[in-house]
Short mmCIF file of C-alpha atoms in Angstrom, two decimals:
data_model
loop_
_atom_site.label_atom_id
_atom_site.label_comp_id
_atom_site.label_asym_id
_atom_site.label_seq_id
_atom_site.Cartn_x
_atom_site.Cartn_y
_atom_site.Cartn_z
CA MET A 1 -51.65 9.61 -7.17
CA THR A 2 -54.08 6.96 -5.97
CA ALA A 3 -55.10 6.30 -2.40
CA ARG A 4 -53.90 3.26 -0.52
CA VAL A 5 -56.30 0.48 0.39
CA PRO A 6 -57.97 1.57 3.66
CA LEU A 7 -56.50 0.11 6.83
CA GLY A 8 -58.53 -2.86 8.05
CA ALA A 9 -58.02 -2.40 11.77
CA PRO A 10 -60.14 -1.18 14.69
CA PRO A 11 -59.90 2.61 14.70
CA LEU A 12 -57.52 4.34 17.07
CA ARG A 13 -58.61 7.70 18.52
CA VAL A 14 -56.85 10.29 20.62
CA GLU A 15 -58.13 13.26 22.58
CA ARG A 16 -56.36 15.81 24.75
CA LEU A 17 -58.08 16.09 28.11
CA SER A 18 -57.57 17.73 31.47
CA LEU A 19 -56.63 15.44 34.33
CA PRO A 20 -60.18 15.47 35.80
CA GLU A 21 -61.62 14.67 32.36
CA SER A 22 -59.13 11.84 31.90
CA LEU A 23 -59.97 10.33 35.28
CA ALA A 24 -63.68 10.64 34.50
CA VAL A 25 -63.17 8.57 31.34
CA ALA A 26 -61.46 5.86 33.39
CA ALA A 27 -64.19 6.02 36.06
CA THR A 28 -66.77 4.69 33.60
CA GLY A 29 -65.60 1.18 34.51
CA GLN A 30 -62.84 0.43 32.05
CA SER A 31 -59.53 2.20 31.64
CA PRO A 32 -58.88 3.69 28.20
CA PHE A 33 -56.42 2.00 25.87
CA GLY A 34 -53.72 4.23 27.33
CA ALA A 35 -52.54 7.78 27.77
CA LEU A 36 -49.50 9.99 27.96
CA GLY A 37 -49.79 12.32 30.92
CA TYR A 38 -48.25 15.73 31.51
CA GLY A 39 -48.05 16.58 35.20
CA THR A 40 -50.37 13.69 36.02
CA PRO A 41 -50.01 11.26 38.98
CA ASP A 42 -47.33 8.62 38.51
CA ASP A 43 -49.38 5.78 39.96
CA LEU A 44 -51.78 5.25 37.03
CA ALA A 45 -50.64 2.19 35.10
CA TRP A 46 -52.59 3.18 31.98
CA MET A 47 -51.23 6.74 32.00
CA PRO A 48 -47.43 6.96 32.27
CA THR A 49 -46.47 10.55 32.95
CA VAL A 50 -43.75 12.91 31.76
CA ASN A 51 -41.59 14.05 34.65
CA ALA A 52 -41.46 17.73 33.69
CA ARG A 53 -42.92 20.87 35.21
CA VAL A 54 -46.21 21.91 33.59
CA LEU A 55 -46.37 25.62 32.75
CA SER A 56 -49.84 25.63 31.18
CA GLU A 57 -52.55 27.60 32.98
CA ALA A 58 -54.89 24.60 32.65
CA GLY A 59 -52.52 22.43 34.71
CA ALA A 60 -52.13 18.68 34.23
CA MET A 61 -53.25 17.29 30.86
CA ALA A 62 -53.18 13.97 29.04
CA ASP A 63 -53.37 12.60 25.52
CA VAL A 64 -55.88 9.77 26.00
CA TRP A 65 -55.96 7.00 23.40
CA HIS A 66 -58.97 4.80 22.65
CA ALA A 67 -58.81 1.52 20.73
CA SER A 68 -60.83 -1.70 20.74
CA GLU A 69 -62.33 -3.02 23.96
CA HIS A 70 -60.03 -6.02 24.31
CA VAL A 71 -56.81 -4.63 25.76
CA GLU A 72 -54.06 -6.73 27.25
CA SER A 73 -51.26 -5.48 29.49
CA GLY A 74 -47.83 -7.04 29.73
CA THR A 75 -44.11 -6.56 30.15
CA THR A 76 -41.17 -7.37 27.91
CA GLY A 77 -37.89 -6.81 29.68
CA VAL A 78 -38.05 -3.23 30.94
CA VAL A 79 -41.05 -2.36 28.72
CA ARG A 80 -44.57 -2.02 30.11
CA TRP A 81 -47.14 -2.20 27.34
CA ARG A 82 -50.84 -2.24 26.52
CA CYS A 83 -52.00 -3.81 23.26
CA ASP A 84 -55.28 -4.70 21.58
CA GLY A 85 -53.68 -6.84 18.89
CA HIS A 86 -53.57 -3.99 16.37
CA TRP A 87 -52.18 -1.03 18.35
CA MET A 88 -49.66 -0.82 21.15
CA LEU A 89 -48.64 1.80 23.69
CA GLY A 90 -45.45 1.24 25.68
CA ALA A 91 -43.47 2.87 28.47
CA ILE A 92 -39.93 2.49 29.79
CA ASP A 93 -38.43 4.08 32.91
CA LEU A 94 -34.79 3.35 33.76
CA ASP A 95 -32.96 5.11 36.57
CA GLU A 96 -29.21 5.35 35.92
CA SER A 97 -28.42 5.51 39.63
CA VAL A 98 -30.24 2.23 40.18
CA GLU A 99 -29.21 0.43 37.00
CA LYS A 100 -25.50 1.39 37.36
CA GLN A 101 -25.12 1.81 33.59
CA GLY A 102 -24.03 4.73 31.47
CA LEU A 103 -26.61 6.47 29.32
CA ALA A 104 -25.45 4.97 26.01
CA ALA A 105 -25.68 1.42 27.37
CA LEU A 106 -28.98 2.20 29.06
CA ALA A 107 -30.51 3.63 25.87
CA GLN A 108 -29.36 0.61 23.88
CA ARG A 109 -30.84 -1.74 26.47
CA ALA A 110 -34.13 0.18 26.55
CA TYR A 111 -34.52 0.14 22.77
CA ARG A 112 -33.44 -3.50 22.54
CA ASP A 113 -36.32 -4.41 24.86
CA LEU A 114 -38.62 -2.03 22.99
CA PHE A 115 -38.01 -3.88 19.73
CA ALA A 116 -38.49 -7.21 21.51
CA SER A 117 -41.88 -6.00 22.74
CA LEU A 118 -42.90 -5.10 19.19
CA GLU A 119 -42.03 -8.61 18.07
CA GLN A 120 -43.89 -10.15 20.98
CA THR A 121 -47.12 -8.26 20.34
CA GLY A 122 -47.00 -8.31 16.54
CA CYS A 123 -47.21 -4.51 16.40
CA ALA A 124 -43.94 -4.36 14.54
CA HIS A 125 -43.87 -0.73 13.42
CA LEU A 126 -43.09 2.30 15.55
CA LEU A 127 -45.38 5.22 14.77
CA ARG A 128 -44.17 7.75 17.35
CA VAL A 129 -41.59 7.85 20.16
CA TRP A 130 -41.15 10.30 23.03
CA ASN A 131 -37.77 10.33 24.82
CA TYR A 132 -37.02 12.19 28.06
CA LEU A 133 -33.61 12.03 29.68
CA PRO A 134 -32.20 13.81 32.71
CA GLN A 135 -29.64 16.56 32.08
CA ILE A 136 -29.67 16.15 28.30
CA ASN A 137 -26.98 18.80 27.74
CA GLY A 138 -24.75 17.65 30.61
CA ASP A 139 -21.30 16.19 30.22
CA GLY A 140 -21.26 12.41 30.24
CA GLY A 141 -17.56 11.79 30.69
CA GLY A 142 -16.31 13.72 27.68
CA LEU A 143 -19.40 13.27 25.50
CA GLU A 144 -22.63 15.25 25.87
CA ARG A 145 -25.39 13.11 27.31
CA TYR A 146 -27.68 13.63 24.29
CA ARG A 147 -24.90 12.34 22.05
CA GLN A 148 -24.48 9.35 24.35
CA PHE A 149 -28.20 8.67 24.06
CA ASN A 150 -28.05 8.93 20.26
CA LEU A 151 -25.19 6.44 20.19
CA GLY A 152 -27.04 3.81 22.21
CA ARG A 153 -30.36 4.39 20.44
CA GLN A 154 -28.92 4.05 16.94
CA ASP A 155 -26.90 0.97 17.86
CA ALA A 156 -30.13 -0.69 19.04
CA PHE A 157 -31.94 0.23 15.81
CA VAL A 158 -29.15 -1.22 13.69
CA GLU A 159 -28.85 -4.33 15.87
CA ALA A 160 -32.60 -5.00 15.53
CA GLY A 161 -32.62 -4.43 11.77
CA GLN A 162 -34.90 -1.43 12.24
CA ALA A 163 -34.84 1.66 10.01
CA ALA A 164 -32.27 3.94 11.65
CA PHE A 165 -32.09 6.37 8.73
CA GLU A 166 -34.73 6.65 6.00
CA GLY A 167 -37.94 5.35 7.49
CA ALA A 168 -37.08 6.09 11.12
CA PRO A 169 -40.11 6.94 13.27
CA ALA A 170 -41.19 10.40 14.32
CA ALA A 171 -39.69 11.22 17.73
CA CYS A 172 -38.57 13.87 20.16
CA ALA A 173 -35.86 13.92 22.83
CA LEU A 174 -36.05 16.42 25.68
CA GLY A 175 -34.13 17.02 28.85
CA ILE A 176 -35.85 16.71 32.22
CA HIS A 177 -34.22 18.02 35.37
CA GLN A 178 -34.47 14.85 37.43
CA GLY A 179 -35.70 11.28 37.42
CA ALA A 180 -35.23 8.36 35.07
CA LEU A 181 -34.67 7.87 31.38
CA CYS A 182 -38.26 7.79 30.11
CA ILE A 183 -39.34 6.43 26.74
CA ARG A 184 -42.96 6.34 25.58
CA PHE A 185 -44.03 4.92 22.24
CA LEU A 186 -46.95 4.11 19.97
CA ALA A 187 -46.75 1.19 17.53
CA GLY A 188 -48.98 -0.57 15.03
CA ARG A 189 -49.08 -3.37 12.48
CA VAL A 190 -48.58 -1.12 9.43
CA ALA A 191 -45.53 1.05 8.83
CA PRO A 192 -46.08 4.82 8.85
CA LEU A 193 -45.06 7.08 5.99
CA PRO A 194 -42.03 9.20 7.01
CA ILE A 195 -42.02 12.90 6.14
CA GLU A 196 -39.03 15.21 5.93
CA ASN A 197 -38.80 19.02 6.05
CA PRO A 198 -37.42 20.61 2.85
CA ARG A 199 -35.99 23.47 4.93
CA GLN A 200 -33.86 21.12 7.02
CA VAL A 201 -31.24 18.45 6.58
CA SER A 202 -32.73 15.14 7.69
CA ALA A 203 -31.61 14.54 11.27
CA TYR A 204 -30.15 11.13 10.40
CA ARG A 205 -27.90 12.89 7.85
CA TYR A 206 -26.38 15.42 10.25
CA PRO A 207 -22.61 15.87 9.85
CA PRO A 208 -20.21 14.32 12.41
CA ALA A 209 -19.92 17.65 14.25
CA TYR A 210 -23.17 16.73 16.04
CA GLY A 211 -21.80 13.52 17.52
CA PRO A 212 -20.58 10.00 16.68
CA ARG A 213 -24.15 8.90 15.84
CA ALA A 214 -26.81 11.01 14.16
CA PRO A 215 -30.23 11.36 15.81
CA THR A 216 -32.56 8.54 14.74
CA PHE A 217 -35.88 10.08 13.72
CA SER A 218 -37.85 11.47 10.80
CA ARG A 219 -39.22 15.02 10.95
CA ALA A 220 -42.78 13.67 10.90
CA ALA A 221 -44.82 10.61 10.00
CA LEU A 222 -48.25 9.90 8.59
CA ALA A 223 -50.16 6.86 9.82
CA GLU A 224 -53.60 5.48 9.02
CA LEU A 225 -55.58 5.01 12.23
CA GLY A 226 -58.51 3.06 10.81
CA GLY A 227 -62.04 4.35 10.38
CA GLY A 228 -60.97 6.60 7.51
CA ASP A 229 -58.62 8.74 9.63
CA VAL A 230 -54.98 9.66 9.14
CA ALA A 231 -52.69 10.90 11.91
CA LEU A 232 -49.83 13.32 11.46
CA PHE A 233 -47.11 12.92 14.09
CA ILE A 234 -44.68 15.86 14.05
CA SER A 235 -41.34 15.31 15.75
CA GLY A 236 -39.73 17.86 18.02
CA THR A 237 -39.27 20.95 15.85
CA ALA A 238 -37.04 23.91 16.60
CA SER A 239 -35.20 26.90 15.12
CA ILE A 240 -32.94 24.93 12.78
CA VAL A 241 -32.41 25.70 9.10
CA GLY A 242 -30.33 23.22 7.16
CA HIS A 243 -28.60 21.64 10.13
CA GLU A 244 -27.67 24.83 11.99
CA THR A 245 -29.35 26.64 14.86
CA VAL A 246 -30.53 30.12 13.90
CA HIS A 247 -31.50 33.13 16.05
CA VAL A 248 -29.26 32.11 18.94
CA GLY A 249 -30.36 33.69 22.24
CA GLU A 250 -33.63 35.10 20.81
CA VAL A 251 -36.67 33.15 22.00
CA ILE A 252 -39.18 35.19 19.98
CA THR A 253 -37.44 34.74 16.64
CA GLN A 254 -36.64 31.11 17.47
CA THR A 255 -40.36 30.50 18.02
CA GLN A 256 -41.21 32.24 14.74
CA GLU A 257 -38.64 30.09 12.91
CA THR A 258 -40.06 26.99 14.57
CA LEU A 259 -43.51 27.88 13.22
CA ARG A 260 -42.04 28.23 9.72
CA ASN A 261 -40.57 24.76 10.05
CA LEU A 262 -43.89 23.38 11.26
CA GLU A 263 -45.64 24.93 8.27
CA ALA A 264 -43.07 23.38 5.93
CA VAL A 265 -43.40 19.88 7.34
CA ILE A 266 -47.21 20.12 7.32
CA ALA A 267 -47.11 21.17 3.66
CA ALA A 268 -44.83 18.21 2.87
CA ALA A 269 -47.24 15.88 4.68
CA ASN A 270 -50.28 17.25 2.84
CA GLU A 271 -48.66 16.27 -0.46
CA ARG A 272 -48.73 12.60 0.62
CA THR A 273 -52.33 12.29 1.78
CA THR A 274 -55.87 13.32 0.95
CA ALA A 275 -56.26 14.43 4.58
CA ARG A 276 -55.71 18.15 5.20
CA PHE A 277 -53.60 19.32 8.11
CA ASP A 278 -53.18 22.90 9.25
CA LEU A 279 -50.87 24.72 11.66
CA ALA A 280 -53.84 26.14 13.54
CA ARG A 281 -55.37 22.70 14.21
CA LEU A 282 -52.70 20.79 16.10
CA ASP A 283 -52.43 19.32 19.57
CA CYS A 284 -48.93 20.44 20.44
CA VAL A 285 -46.51 20.25 23.33
CA VAL A 286 -44.34 23.34 23.71
CA TYR A 287 -41.06 22.82 25.54
CA VAL A 288 -39.31 25.92 26.88
CA ARG A 289 -35.85 25.97 28.41
CA HIS A 290 -36.52 28.98 30.64
CA VAL A 291 -39.80 29.32 32.51
CA ALA A 292 -39.83 33.09 32.01
CA ASP A 293 -39.93 32.57 28.23
CA ALA A 294 -43.25 30.71 28.23
CA PRO A 295 -45.43 33.89 28.02
CA LEU A 296 -43.32 35.18 25.12
CA VAL A 297 -43.76 31.91 23.24
CA ARG A 298 -47.52 32.05 23.83
CA GLN A 299 -47.60 35.60 22.46
CA VAL A 300 -45.85 34.51 19.25
CA LEU A 301 -48.29 31.63 18.78
CA GLU A 302 -51.29 33.89 19.40
CA ALA A 303 -50.01 36.52 16.98
CA ALA A 304 -49.42 33.91 14.28
CA LEU A 305 -52.53 31.76 14.74
CA GLY A 306 -55.11 33.85 16.55
CA PRO A 307 -56.34 33.33 20.12
CA ALA A 308 -59.11 30.92 19.06
CA ALA A 309 -56.83 28.46 17.26
CA ASN A 310 -56.96 24.87 18.50
CA THR A 311 -53.16 24.79 18.52
CA LEU A 312 -53.15 27.62 21.06
CA SER A 313 -56.08 26.53 23.23
CA HIS A 314 -54.97 22.89 23.46
CA ALA A 315 -51.23 23.46 23.88
CA VAL A 316 -49.35 21.94 26.79
CA TYR A 317 -46.32 23.94 27.96
CA LEU A 318 -43.52 22.11 29.76
CA GLU A 319 -40.22 23.22 31.23
CA ALA A 320 -37.55 21.14 29.52
CA ASP A 321 -34.06 21.42 28.12
CA ILE A 322 -33.83 21.22 24.34
CA CYS A 323 -31.37 18.81 22.71
CA ARG A 324 -29.03 21.66 21.73
CA GLN A 325 -27.83 24.12 24.34
CA ASP A 326 -28.45 27.08 22.02
CA LEU A 327 -32.12 26.19 21.44
CA LEU A 328 -34.68 27.82 23.73
CA VAL A 329 -37.96 26.33 22.48
CA GLU A 330 -39.17 23.16 20.74
CA ILE A 331 -42.65 22.18 19.59
CA GLU A 332 -43.94 18.70 18.82
CA ALA A 333 -47.49 17.92 17.76
CA HIS A 334 -50.04 15.52 16.41
CA ALA A 335 -53.30 15.90 14.52
CA VAL A 336 -55.93 13.57 13.06
CA ALA A 337 -58.00 14.21 9.93
CA SER A 338 -60.24 12.24 7.59
CA GLY A 339 -58.52 10.93 4.51
CA ALA A 340 -56.15 8.32 3.13
CA LEU A 341 -52.48 8.06 2.28
CA HIS A 342 -51.41 8.24 -1.36
CA ALA A 343 -50.14 4.96 -2.74
#
């Protein structure tokens, strides 16, 4: 295989920082390009937060993104965005009790405006999406709320002519206990390279037993960030083999199975790039359904990776409901390495 022509765009960088470190970056006189906060204040326009309880000993953290110096802020419908002309970070918060719409309609509206914002800024390609919805496993009038969300999301993808199946962006969808439907996303001018997990059925090919619309995401995606770097965005990954949940009720073995899936998707990604990614060198977010399970999940990660692994030391742990009621843990991650995508 040959390498693609290097991306001719200002480089995009990301670093995981504590809240004080993040605020210190902003205190230099100019806010960073943007950030995704975990347990951070909700009044920072450049750092939309995730409304979930942080279980990490280090407390509030943020993934802080840096791009070129010229950053514009704007709104498109319900989307708040920051863009430098090459990269875009966006945020959506919609409260069902205020909007007086069901979740399917709300998700479709949110994604319709999301795609309009991509068109407006010229950053036409989604690289990564984070979805958080209240009571994800709750009943939504005869249809589980996650399935309602999937219905509205996929309808918006199809309506906009976006890739709802092969080529869908990397994404996760987690349940928060209160608050609004929250969507955060990263976009760029060049389409990412979707990656699937050979151990799993692609989510967009799930059988009808999982709802009237399949989930719209790829297991991972590779994206050139400029400056000779490639990013690996790994979607929410859990104890699923084929399309079925395995190790029901066992958080330790579910975590071990999740690590096997992460290893598989990393191996699949490494076949498509000269960059080298490794399970021990990720910035991950670990979602646990039950707070008491967080120490057990940490123990599994430490046993598998060693206490000095970046994946362990930089992990953010959040209390969140997983998209299936029988799943107890989910891990999503990103990493950046020098290299290029194969043509």
